[in-house]
CSV table of N, CA and C in Angstrom, one decimal:
chain,number,residue,atom,x,y,z
A,1457,GLY,N,16.2,11.7,18.8
A,1457,GLY,CA,16.3,10.1,19.5
A,1457,GLY,C,16.8,9.7,19.8
A,1458,ILE,N,17.0,7.9,20.2
A,1458,ILE,CA,18.6,7.3,20.3
A,1458,ILE,C,18.3,6.7,18.7
A,1459,ARG,N,19.8,6.8,19.3
A,1459,ARG,CA,20.4,5.5,18.5
A,1459,ARG,C,21.1,4.5,18.4
A,1460,LEU,N,20.6,3.3,17.6
A,1460,LEU,CA,21.8,2.1,18.3
A,1460,LEU,C,23.2,2.3,17.8
A,1461,SER,N,24.2,2.1,18.8
A,1461,SER,CA,25.4,2.2,18.4
A,1461,SER,C,26.1,0.8,18.7
A,1462,ALA,N,26.1,-0.2,18.2
A,1462,ALA,CA,26.8,-1.1,18.2
A,1462,ALA,C,28.4,-1.4,17.0
A,1463,ARG,N,28.9,-1.0,17.1
A,1463,ARG,CA,30.4,-0.2,16.6
A,1463,ARG,C,31.2,-1.2,17.0
A,1464,LYS,N,31.8,-2.0,16.1
A,1464,LYS,CA,32.7,-3.3,17.2
A,1464,LYS,C,31.9,-4.3,17.5
A,1465,ALA,N,30.8,-4.7,17.1
A,1465,ALA,CA,30.0,-5.8,17.9
A,1465,ALA,C,30.7,-6.6,17.1
A,1466,SER,N,29.8,-8.1,17.3
A,1466,SER,CA,29.6,-9.1,16.5
A,1466,SER,C,28.5,-9.9,16.9
A,1467,PHE,N,27.7,-10.4,15.2
A,1467,PHE,CA,26.7,-10.6,15.4
A,1467,PHE,C,27.0,-12.4,15.2
A,1468,GLN,N,26.6,-13.4,15.8
A,1468,GLN,CA,26.3,-14.6,15.1
A,1468,GLN,C,25.0,-14.8,14.9
A,1469,SER,N,24.1,-15.3,13.8
A,1469,SER,CA,23.2,-16.8,13.4
A,1469,SER,C,22.4,-16.0,14.2
A,1470,VAL,N,21.7,-14.5,14.0
A,1470,VAL,CA,20.5,-14.2,14.6
A,1470,VAL,C,19.8,-13.8,13.8
A,1471,THR,N,18.7,-13.8,14.5
A,1471,THR,CA,17.2,-13.8,13.0
A,1471,THR,C,16.8,-11.8,13.6
A,1472,MET,N,17.4,-10.8,12.7
A,1472,MET,CA,16.9,-9.5,13.2
A,1472,MET,C,15.5,-9.2,12.4
A,1473,ASP,N,14.4,-9.6,11.8
A,1473,ASP,CA,13.9,-9.4,10.3
A,1473,ASP,C,13.3,-8.5,11.3
A,1474,LYS,N,12.4,-7.3,10.2
A,1474,LYS,CA,11.3,-6.3,9.6
A,1474,LYS,C,11.8,-5.5,12.0
A,1475,THR,N,13.6,-5.0,11.2
A,1475,THR,CA,14.0,-4.0,12.2
A,1475,THR,C,14.1,-2.6,12.1
A,1476,MET,N,14.3,-1.7,13.0
A,1476,MET,CA,14.2,0.0,13.3
A,1476,MET,C,15.6,-0.6,12.9
A,1477,PHE,N,16.3,0.4,11.9
A,1477,PHE,CA,17.6,0.6,12.6
A,1477,PHE,C,18.7,2.3,11.8
A,1478,PHE,N,17.2,2.9,12.4
A,1478,PHE,CA,17.1,4.0,11.6
A,1478,PHE,C,18.8,4.7,12.3
A,1479,ARG,N,19.8,4.7,10.7
A,1479,ARG,CA,21.0,5.7,11.8
A,1479,ARG,C,21.7,5.5,12.9
A,1480,ALA,N,21.9,3.8,12.6
A,1480,ALA,CA,22.2,3.1,13.5
A,1480,ALA,C,23.7,2.9,13.0
A,1481,ASP,N,24.4,2.7,14.0
A,1481,ASP,CA,26.2,2.8,14.1
A,1481,ASP,C,26.8,1.5,14.3
A,1482,PHE,N,27.3,0.5,13.2
A,1482,PHE,CA,27.6,-0.3,13.5
A,1482,PHE,C,28.6,-0.4,12.1
A,1483,ARG,N,28.9,0.3,12.3
A,1483,ARG,CA,30.7,0.6,12.1
A,1483,ARG,C,31.5,-0.7,12.5
A,1484,GLN,N,33.1,-0.9,11.6
A,1484,GLN,CA,33.6,-2.6,11.8
A,1484,GLN,C,32.8,-3.2,13.5
A,1485,THR,N,31.6,-3.6,12.5
A,1485,THR,CA,30.7,-5.0,13.2
A,1485,THR,C,31.7,-6.0,12.3
A,1486,THR,N,31.4,-7.0,12.6
A,1486,THR,CA,31.4,-9.0,12.1
A,1486,THR,C,29.9,-9.0,12.3
A,1487,MET,N,29.1,-9.5,11.1
A,1487,MET,CA,28.1,-10.7,11.2
A,1487,MET,C,28.2,-11.5,10.2
A,1488,ASN,N,27.6,-12.6,10.9
A,1488,ASN,CA,27.7,-13.7,9.9
A,1488,ASN,C,26.4,-14.1,10.2
A,1489,GLU,N,25.9,-14.7,9.1
A,1489,GLU,CA,24.2,-15.1,9.3
A,1489,GLU,C,23.2,-14.7,10.3
A,1490,VAL,N,22.5,-13.4,9.5
A,1490,VAL,CA,22.0,-12.7,10.0
A,1490,VAL,C,21.3,-12.5,9.8
A,1491,ASN,N,19.5,-12.6,9.6
A,1491,ASN,CA,18.9,-12.4,9.2
A,1491,ASN,C,17.7,-10.8,9.5
A,1492,PHE,N,18.3,-9.9,8.1
A,1492,PHE,CA,18.1,-8.6,8.5
A,1492,PHE,C,16.9,-8.4,7.6
A,1493,THR,N,16.1,-9.3,6.8
A,1493,THR,CA,15.1,-9.7,5.9
A,1493,THR,C,14.2,-8.3,6.5
A,1494,LYS,N,13.4,-7.0,6.2
A,1494,LYS,CA,12.3,-6.4,5.5
A,1494,LYS,C,13.0,-5.0,7.1
A,1495,SER,N,14.4,-4.6,6.9
A,1495,SER,CA,14.0,-4.2,8.1
A,1495,SER,C,14.9,-2.5,6.9
A,1496,GLU,N,14.7,-1.5,8.5
A,1496,GLU,CA,14.7,-0.4,8.4
A,1496,GLU,C,16.7,0.4,8.5
A,1497,PHE,N,17.0,0.7,7.6
A,1497,PHE,CA,18.4,0.9,7.8
A,1497,PHE,C,18.5,2.5,7.7
A,1498,SER,N,17.3,3.0,7.1
A,1498,SER,CA,18.2,4.7,6.3
A,1498,SER,C,19.5,5.7,7.4
A,1499,ARG,N,20.1,5.7,6.1
A,1499,ARG,CA,21.5,5.8,7.1
A,1499,ARG,C,22.0,5.7,7.7
A,1500,ALA,N,22.3,4.4,8.1
A,1500,ALA,CA,22.9,3.6,9.1
A,1500,ALA,C,24.6,3.8,8.9
A,1501,ASP,N,25.4,3.5,9.4
A,1501,ASP,CA,26.7,3.3,8.8
A,1501,ASP,C,27.9,1.7,9.0
A,1502,PHE,N,27.7,1.2,7.5
A,1502,PHE,CA,28.0,-0.6,8.4
A,1502,PHE,C,29.9,0.1,7.2
A,1503,SER,N,30.9,1.1,8.2
A,1503,SER,CA,32.0,0.5,6.8
A,1503,SER,C,33.3,0.2,7.9
A,1504,ASN,N,33.7,-0.6,7.0
A,1504,ASN,CA,34.1,-1.1,7.7
A,1504,ASN,C,34.4,-2.5,8.2
A,1505,SER,N,33.3,-3.1,8.1
A,1505,SER,CA,32.4,-4.1,9.0
A,1505,SER,C,32.7,-4.8,7.6
A,1506,ARG,N,33.0,-6.4,8.5
A,1506,ARG,CA,32.7,-7.6,7.8
A,1506,ARG,C,31.1,-8.5,8.0
A,1507,ILE,N,30.4,-8.3,6.4
A,1507,ILE,CA,28.9,-8.8,6.7
A,1507,ILE,C,29.0,-10.5,6.1
A,1508,GLU,N,28.9,-11.5,6.4
A,1508,GLU,CA,29.2,-12.7,5.7
A,1508,GLU,C,27.3,-13.4,5.4
A,1509,GLU,N,27.1,-14.0,4.7
A,1509,GLU,CA,25.5,-14.8,4.8
A,1509,GLU,C,25.0,-14.5,5.5
A,1510,THR,N,24.6,-13.0,4.9
A,1510,THR,CA,23.9,-12.2,5.7
A,1510,THR,C,22.8,-11.9,4.7
A,1511,THR,N,21.2,-11.9,5.0
A,1511,THR,CA,20.2,-12.1,4.5
A,1511,THR,C,19.5,-9.9,4.3
A,1512,LEU,N,19.9,-8.9,3.4
A,1512,LEU,CA,19.3,-7.8,3.8
A,1512,LEU,C,18.1,-7.7,2.5
A,1513,GLU,N,17.2,-9.2,2.7
A,1513,GLU,CA,16.2,-8.5,1.2
A,1513,GLU,C,15.0,-7.8,2.3
A,1514,PHE,N,14.9,-7.1,0.5
A,1514,PHE,CA,13.4,-6.2,0.9
A,1514,PHE,C,13.5,-5.3,1.7
A,1515,SER,N,14.5,-4.7,2.2
A,1515,SER,CA,15.2,-3.1,3.5
A,1515,SER,C,15.6,-2.2,2.3
A,1516,ASN,N,15.5,-1.0,3.2
A,1516,ASN,CA,15.4,-0.1,3.3
A,1516,ASN,C,17.6,0.3,3.2
A,1517,LEU,N,17.7,0.4,2.4
A,1517,LEU,CA,19.5,0.7,3.1
A,1517,LEU,C,19.7,1.5,2.0
A,1518,SER,N,18.8,3.0,2.0
A,1518,SER,CA,18.5,4.4,1.3
A,1518,SER,C,19.5,5.1,2.5
A,1519,ARG,N,21.5,5.7,1.1
A,1519,ARG,CA,21.5,6.8,1.7
A,1519,ARG,C,22.9,5.8,3.4
A,1520,VAL,N,22.4,4.3,3.5
A,1520,VAL,CA,23.5,3.8,4.5
A,1520,VAL,C,24.7,3.8,3.5
A,1521,LYS,N,26.0,3.4,4.5
A,1521,LYS,CA,27.1,3.7,4.0
A,1521,LYS,C,27.7,2.3,4.5
A,1522,PHE,N,28.2,1.9,3.2
A,1522,PHE,CA,29.2,0.4,3.4
A,1522,PHE,C,30.4,0.4,3.7
A,1523,THR,N,30.8,2.1,2.6
A,1523,THR,CA,32.4,1.9,2.9
A,1523,THR,C,33.4,1.7,2.6
A,1524,ASN,N,34.6,0.3,1.9
A,1524,ASN,CA,35.4,-0.5,3.0
A,1524,ASN,C,34.9,-0.9,3.1
A,1525,ALA,N,33.6,-1.6,3.6
A,1525,ALA,CA,32.9,-2.7,4.0
A,1525,ALA,C,33.0,-4.3,3.1
A,1526,GLU,N,33.2,-5.6,3.8
A,1526,GLU,CA,33.7,-6.6,3.1
A,1526,GLU,C,31.9,-7.0,3.3
A,1527,LEU,N,31.4,-7.4,1.7
A,1527,LEU,CA,30.3,-8.5,1.3
A,1527,LEU,C,30.4,-9.2,1.3
A,1528,VAL,N,30.4,-10.7,1.6
A,1528,VAL,CA,30.3,-12.1,1.4
A,1528,VAL,C,29.1,-12.7,1.3
A,1529,SER,N,28.7,-13.1,0.4
A,1529,SER,CA,27.6,-13.9,0.3
A,1529,SER,C,25.4,-13.0,1.2
A,1530,VAL,N,26.1,-12.1,0.7
A,1530,VAL,CA,24.9,-11.1,1.1
A,1530,VAL,C,23.9,-10.6,0.5
A,1531,ASN,N,22.9,-11.3,0.6
A,1531,ASN,CA,21.8,-11.3,-0.1
A,1531,ASN,C,20.6,-9.9,0.0
A,1532,LEU,N,20.7,-9.0,-1.2
A,1532,LEU,CA,20.7,-7.7,-1.6
A,1532,LEU,C,18.6,-8.0,-2.2
A,1533,THR,N,18.4,-8.8,-2.9
A,1533,THR,CA,16.8,-8.7,-3.7
A,1533,THR,C,16.2,-8.1,-3.0
A,1534,GLY,N,15.9,-7.1,-3.2
A,1534,GLY,CA,15.3,-6.4,-3.6
A,1534,GLY,C,14.9,-5.6,-2.5
A,1535,ALA,N,16.2,-4.9,-2.1
A,1535,ALA,CA,16.5,-4.0,-0.8
A,1535,ALA,C,16.7,-2.2,-2.1
A,1536,TRP,N,16.4,-1.3,-0.9
A,1536,TRP,CA,15.9,-0.1,-1.6
A,1536,TRP,C,17.8,0.5,-1.7
A,1537,THR,N,17.9,0.7,-3.1
A,1537,THR,CA,19.3,1.0,-2.2
A,1537,THR,C,19.9,2.5,-2.8
A,1538,TYR,N,18.3,3.6,-2.5
A,1538,TYR,CA,18.6,5.5,-2.9
A,1538,TYR,C,19.7,5.6,-2.3
A,1539,LEU,N,20.6,6.1,-2.6
A,1539,LEU,CA,22.2,6.5,-2.3
A,1539,LEU,C,22.7,5.9,-1.5
A,1540,THR,N,23.3,4.9,-2.0
A,1540,THR,CA,23.7,3.8,-0.7
A,1540,THR,C,24.8,3.4,-1.0
A,1541,ASP,N,26.0,4.0,-0.3
A,1541,ASP,CA,27.1,4.0,-0.8
A,1541,ASP,C,28.5,2.5,-0.4
A,1542,PHE,N,28.6,2.2,-1.6
A,1542,PHE,CA,29.6,0.8,-2.2
A,1542,PHE,C,30.4,1.5,-2.3
A,1543,ARG,N,31.4,2.8,-2.5
A,1543,ARG,CA,32.6,2.8,-2.7
A,1543,ARG,C,33.7,2.6,-2.0
A,1544,GLY,N,34.9,1.7,-2.3
A,1544,GLY,CA,35.4,0.6,-2.2
A,1544,GLY,C,34.7,-1.1,-1.5
A,1545,VAL,N,33.8,-1.4,-2.4
A,1545,VAL,CA,33.4,-2.2,-1.8
A,1545,VAL,C,32.9,-3.6,-3.0
A,1546,ASP,N,33.6,-4.5,-2.6
A,1546,ASP,CA,33.6,-6.1,-3.5
A,1546,ASP,C,32.4,-6.6,-3.2
A,1547,LEU,N,30.9,-6.2,-4.3
A,1547,LEU,CA,29.8,-6.2,-4.2
A,1547,LEU,C,29.9,-7.5,-5.8
A,1548,ARG,N,31.4,-8.5,-5.8
A,1548,ARG,CA,30.8,-9.7,-6.8
A,1548,ARG,C,30.4,-11.2,-5.7
A,1549,GLU,N,30.5,-11.2,-4.9
A,1549,GLU,CA,29.8,-12.1,-3.9
A,1549,GLU,C,28.6,-12.0,-2.9
A,1550,THR,N,28.1,-10.2,-3.8
A,1550,THR,CA,26.5,-10.6,-3.3
A,1550,THR,C,25.7,-11.2,-4.0
A,1551,THR,N,24.4,-11.5,-3.9
A,1551,THR,CA,23.2,-12.0,-5.1
A,1551,THR,C,21.9,-11.3,-5.2
A,1552,GLY,N,21.3,-11.4,-6.4
A,1552,GLY,CA,20.2,-10.0,-6.2
A,1552,GLY,C,20.4,-9.1,-5.6
A,1553,LEU,N,21.3,-8.0,-6.3
A,1553,LEU,CA,21.7,-7.1,-7.3
A,1553,LEU,C,21.2,-7.2,-8.1
A,1554,THR,N,20.9,-5.9,-8.0
A,1554,THR,CA,20.5,-5.8,-9.9
A,1554,THR,C,20.8,-4.4,-10.4
A,1555,GLN,N,20.7,-4.1,-11.6
A,1555,GLN,CA,20.9,-2.9,-12.4
A,1555,GLN,C,20.6,-1.9,-11.6
A,1556,GLN,N,19.5,-1.5,-11.7
A,1556,GLN,CA,18.3,-0.8,-11.3
A,1556,GLN,C,18.6,-0.8,-10.5
A,1557,GLN,N,19.2,-1.2,-8.9
A,1557,GLN,CA,19.9,-1.1,-7.6
A,1557,GLN,C,20.8,-0.3,-7.8
A,1558,LEU,N,21.6,-0.3,-8.2
A,1558,LEU,CA,23.2,-0.2,-8.8
A,1558,LEU,C,23.1,2.0,-9.5
A,1559,GLN,N,22.0,1.8,-10.6
A,1559,GLN,CA,21.5,2.7,-11.0
A,1559,GLN,C,21.5,4.0,-9.7
A,1560,LEU,N,20.9,3.9,-8.7
A,1560,LEU,CA,20.2,5.1,-7.6
A,1560,LEU,C,21.4,4.7,-6.4
A,1561,SER,N,22.1,4.1,-6.5
A,1561,SER,CA,22.8,3.9,-5.7
A,1561,SER,C,24.6,4.5,-6.4
A,1562,CYS,N,25.7,4.8,-5.3
A,1562,CYS,CA,26.7,5.4,-5.0
A,1562,CYS,C,28.0,4.1,-5.1
A,1563,GLY,N,29.4,4.3,-6.4
A,1563,GLY,CA,30.2,3.9,-5.9
A,1563,GLY,C,31.4,4.5,-6.4
A,1564,ASP,N,32.2,3.8,-6.0
A,1564,ASP,CA,33.9,4.6,-6.9
A,1564,ASP,C,34.3,3.4,-8.1
A,1565,ASP,N,36.1,4.1,-8.2
A,1565,ASP,CA,36.5,3.3,-9.3
A,1565,ASP,C,36.7,1.8,-8.6
A,1566,LYS,N,36.7,2.0,-7.5
A,1566,LYS,CA,37.8,0.3,-6.3
A,1566,LYS,C,35.9,-0.6,-6.1
A,1567,THR,N,34.9,-0.1,-7.3
A,1567,THR,CA,33.8,-0.8,-5.7
A,1567,THR,C,33.2,-1.6,-7.6
A,1568,LEU,N,33.7,-3.1,-7.3
A,1568,LEU,CA,34.2,-4.3,-7.7
A,1568,LEU,C,32.1,-4.6,-8.0
A,1569,LEU,N,32.1,-5.4,-9.7
A,1569,LEU,CA,30.2,-5.3,-9.0
A,1569,LEU,C,30.6,-6.6,-9.8
A,1570,PRO,N,29.4,-7.7,-9.2
A,1570,PRO,CA,28.8,-8.8,-9.9
A,1570,PRO,C,29.0,-8.6,-11.8
A,1571,PRO,N,28.9,-10.3,-12.3
A,1571,PRO,CA,28.9,-10.6,-13.7
A,1571,PRO,C,28.1,-10.4,-14.2
A,1572,GLY,N,27.9,-9.3,-15.4
A,1572,GLY,CA,26.6,-9.0,-15.8
A,1572,GLY,C,26.0,-7.9,-15.3
A,1573,LEU,N,27.0,-6.7,-14.5
A,1573,LEU,CA,26.7,-5.3,-14.2
A,1573,LEU,C,27.9,-4.7,-14.8
A,1574,ARG,N,27.1,-3.4,-14.9
A,1574,ARG,CA,27.9,-2.0,-15.2
A,1574,ARG,C,27.5,-1.1,-14.6
A,1575,VAL,N,28.9,-0.3,-14.3
A,1575,VAL,CA,29.0,0.5,-13.5
A,1575,VAL,C,28.0,1.8,-13.8
A,1576,PRO,N,27.6,2.7,-13.0
A,1576,PRO,CA,26.0,3.6,-13.5
A,1576,PRO,C,27.0,4.9,-14.0
A,1577,VAL,N,26.6,5.8,-14.5
A,1577,VAL,CA,27.6,6.8,-15.3
A,1577,VAL,C,26.9,8.0,-14.2
A,1578,ASN,N,26.2,7.8,-13.3
A,1578,ASN,CA,26.8,8.8,-11.9
A,1578,ASN,C,27.6,8.1,-11.4
A,1579,TRP,N,28.6,7.5,-10.9
A,1579,TRP,CA,29.7,7.4,-10.3
A,1579,TRP,C,31.0,7.9,-10.9
A,1580,PRO,N,31.4,8.8,-9.9
A,1580,PRO,CA,31.0,8.6,-8.8
A,1580,PRO,C,30.1,9.6,-7.6
A,1581,CYS,N,29.2,9.6,-6.8
A,1581,CYS,CA,28.6,10.7,-6.6
A,1581,CYS,C,29.0,11.6,-5.5
A,1582,ALA,N,28.7,12.4,-5.5
A,1582,ALA,CA,28.4,14.1,-4.3
A,1582,ALA,C,28.3,13.9,-3.2
A,1583,PHE,N,28.4,13.5,-2.2
A,1583,PHE,CA,28.2,13.3,-0.7
A,1583,PHE,C,27.5,14.6,0.0
A,1584,GLU,N,26.3,14.2,0.2
A,1584,GLU,CA,26.5,15.5,1.6
A,1584,GLU,C,27.0,15.1,3.1
A,1585,ASP,N,26.9,15.8,4.1
A,1585,ASP,CA,27.3,15.0,4.3
A,1585,ASP,C,26.6,15.1,6.0
A,1586,ASP,N,26.7,14.4,6.0
A,1586,ASP,CA,25.0,13.8,7.1
A,1586,ASP,C,25.6,13.9,8.4
A,1587,SER,N,26.7,13.6,9.3
A,1587,SER,CA,27.5,12.6,10.3
A,1587,SER,C,26.1,13.3,11.6
């Protein structure tokens, strides 16, 4: 099937809620004020992106790569984070992130957590090569 490639793209003040982005390539993108509520991102790649003032509420982030991405004021309320890759990500400025979401996700010693949340015992995770 066709996969979206938005590598190095810029998104500003866009609403794309309830959209399918399965395995999409968002590497090195810039996003500001984007609404992705209830969207499907399974296995998408946001590595090395800057995502700001964006909502991923109730979205499927299963196996999504955020490796070394900048997340500033990103709403993760109710997002599904099964094996979501937060290696090298500062999550301190996200909202809605829970300990249960972290337990399902993956990170490393460079992943910074919001106050009140702790590093899960399963970090770092073993990653499969699914490129």
